[in-house]
Amino acid sequence: MSISSSERTIAGDEPETYAIAVMGPTGTGKSTFINLVTGSGLVIGNELESCTDSVHFSSPFTVDGKQVILMDTPGFDDTKTTDSDILKMIAASLSLCQGNHFKLAGVIYMHRIVDNRMGGISSRNFRMFRQLCGDSSLSKVVIVTTMWDQIDEALGEAREIELMTKQIFFEPVVTRGARMARHDNTHTSADSIIRSILSRSHNERALQIQEELDAGVDIGTTKAGQELNQDLKERSSHYKEELQAVMDEMQAAIRLRDEESRKELLQEKERLERMIRRLEQESASLSSGYAEILARLEARAQSSARPLTLQPYSSSAPPVAAAAETESNAVLEGKIAAAFPVFGFWGRLAVMLAPFSLSWK
Ligand SMILES: Nc1nc2c(ncn2[C@@H]2O[C@H](COP(=O)(O)OP(=O)(O)OP(=O)(O)O)[C@@H](O)[C@H]2O)c(=O)[nH]1
Ligand SMILES: [Mg+2]
C-alpha cells in the first residue's frame, strides 16, 4: 500500500498521530524529502544560504492506517537564525511530541552522499544532533544519505561504508543502534524510510533533550545547550585571536603612517568586535525565552486541538494557506507562513511556529 494523504477524520475518533523529525545541515534535502512524501509546499533552497529558518510541521498523511506528520527543522549554522534560537525551536517542538498531541516515532538525520568530506558545519550539526538524541534513543534514528541520483553508485557505496565505519563520521551512532538508509529522490526510497521508522514506532524511548526538559533541566544546561555554549565560546575565542592580530597590525600601520591600511584594519576590527558581541549575547540568552516559547506553543496547541479536522488534499493541486482568515496578518507574514499549506490543527501548528522566527530576530 502506498503512502496517501489523510482522509477526513471526525473529532473524537482520530487515530494516534506519529511525528518524525527531520534534521541535518542546510542543503541536505530535508524540505525536498518532506515535500516528496507529503505533497507539502515547503520552500526549497537553491542558494548557498539556508532556506528553512524555522520549524514546520508538514501536512498529515496516512501510512497503513497510521497518521503521520513530518517535522522540518533548520540546520545549525543557519545563515538567518542564531543557533540558540534554532535549538529552542527544535527543543520546544520535540517537547510537544511528548505531550498529548502526538508521539515521536523517529528522527531522520540527513547527509549528502555527494559530499566528499564532512566540513566544520556538518560536524557541528552532527555534534548537536548527538546531544539532542543521546545514546539510548538511537534505535529511533535513521541517518539518511541523500542525492544518490547525483552520484556514481560505486563511489556512493564506498563513501557510505566510510561514513558507517569511521569514528569521525557516523560509526559512533551506528554501533549504538542508529540505522542508515539511502534516498535517491524517489517516492520508493522515501516510502521505505518512513515505513522503516514506523515499524519501530512502538519504541517508547525519549530523546535525551526530551528527557532533560521533562525533568525540568534548563535548556542552557541540557547536553545540547552545553554543546552549543562550548561551540559559541570556541568561536568567540577564535574571533578574539583574530582581533588581537588585527589590532597589532593597526598599531604597525599607525607607526608607519599608513592611513589607508589603518582604515581598512579599523573596519575589520569593528566587524570582529560585532561578531564577538553577537556570540556573547547568544550565549548569555541561551537560557532565556524557552519557557515562554514552549508555553505559547502548548497553549496554542491546546486551543487548537479540538475538533481535529484533517482535510484531504491532492498533491497535484496543493491547497493554499486557508487558515489566513483565522490567523493574524503578522503571523502569516513572510515566506515561511505563506508557503505553508494549512490543514486544521496541524496547519495551525505549522503557522504557530512561524512567529518564533519572526519575533526572535
Ligand atoms: N539531485 C537531488 N537534489 C536534491 C535532493 N534533495 C534536495 N535536493 C536539492 O538540494 C537543494 C537543497 O534542498 P532543500 O530541500 O532546500 O534542503 P534543506 O535541507 O531543506 O535546506 P535548509 O532548508 O537550508 O536547511 C535544492 O536545490 C533541492 O532541489 C536529492 O535527493 N537529489
Ligand atoms: Mg529546508
CSV table of N, CA and C and ligand atoms in Angstrom, one decimal, residues 27 29-32 42-45 51-53 72-74, ligand 2:
chain,number,residue,atom,x,y,z
A,27,GLY,N,20.8,22.5,3.2
A,27,GLY,CA,21.0,22.0,1.9
A,27,GLY,C,21.1,20.5,1.7
A,29,GLY,N,18.6,18.5,1.9
A,29,GLY,CA,17.4,17.9,1.2
A,29,GLY,C,16.2,17.6,2.2
A,30,LYS,N,16.2,18.2,3.4
A,30,LYS,CA,15.2,17.9,4.3
A,30,LYS,C,13.8,18.3,3.8
A,31,SER,N,13.7,19.6,3.4
A,31,SER,CA,12.4,20.1,2.9
A,31,SER,C,12.0,19.4,1.6
A,32,THR,N,12.9,19.1,0.7
A,32,THR,CA,12.6,18.4,-0.5
A,32,THR,C,12.0,17.0,-0.2
A,42,LEU,N,6.7,23.2,1.1
A,42,LEU,CA,7.8,23.8,1.9
A,42,LEU,C,8.8,24.5,0.9
A,43,VAL,N,9.3,25.6,1.3
A,43,VAL,CA,10.3,26.3,0.4
A,43,VAL,C,11.6,25.5,0.3
A,44,ILE,N,12.0,25.3,-0.9
A,44,ILE,CA,13.3,24.6,-1.2
A,44,ILE,C,14.4,25.6,-1.5
A,45,GLY,N,15.6,25.3,-1.0
A,45,GLY,CA,16.7,26.2,-1.3
A,45,GLY,C,17.4,26.0,-2.6
A,51,CYS,N,17.7,27.8,3.8
A,51,CYS,CA,16.4,28.2,3.3
A,51,CYS,C,15.3,28.1,4.4
A,52,THR,N,15.2,26.9,5.1
A,52,THR,CA,14.3,26.8,6.2
A,52,THR,C,14.8,27.4,7.4
A,53,ASP,N,14.2,28.4,8.0
A,53,ASP,CA,14.8,29.1,9.1
A,53,ASP,C,13.9,29.0,10.4
A,72,ASP,N,10.0,19.6,9.9
A,72,ASP,CA,11.1,20.1,9.1
A,72,ASP,C,11.8,21.1,10.1
A,73,THR,N,13.2,21.0,10.1
A,73,THR,CA,13.9,21.8,11.0
A,73,THR,C,15.0,22.6,10.3
A,74,PRO,N,15.4,23.7,10.8
A,74,PRO,CA,16.6,24.4,10.2
A,74,PRO,C,17.9,23.7,10.7
B,2,MG,MG,14.6,23.3,4.2
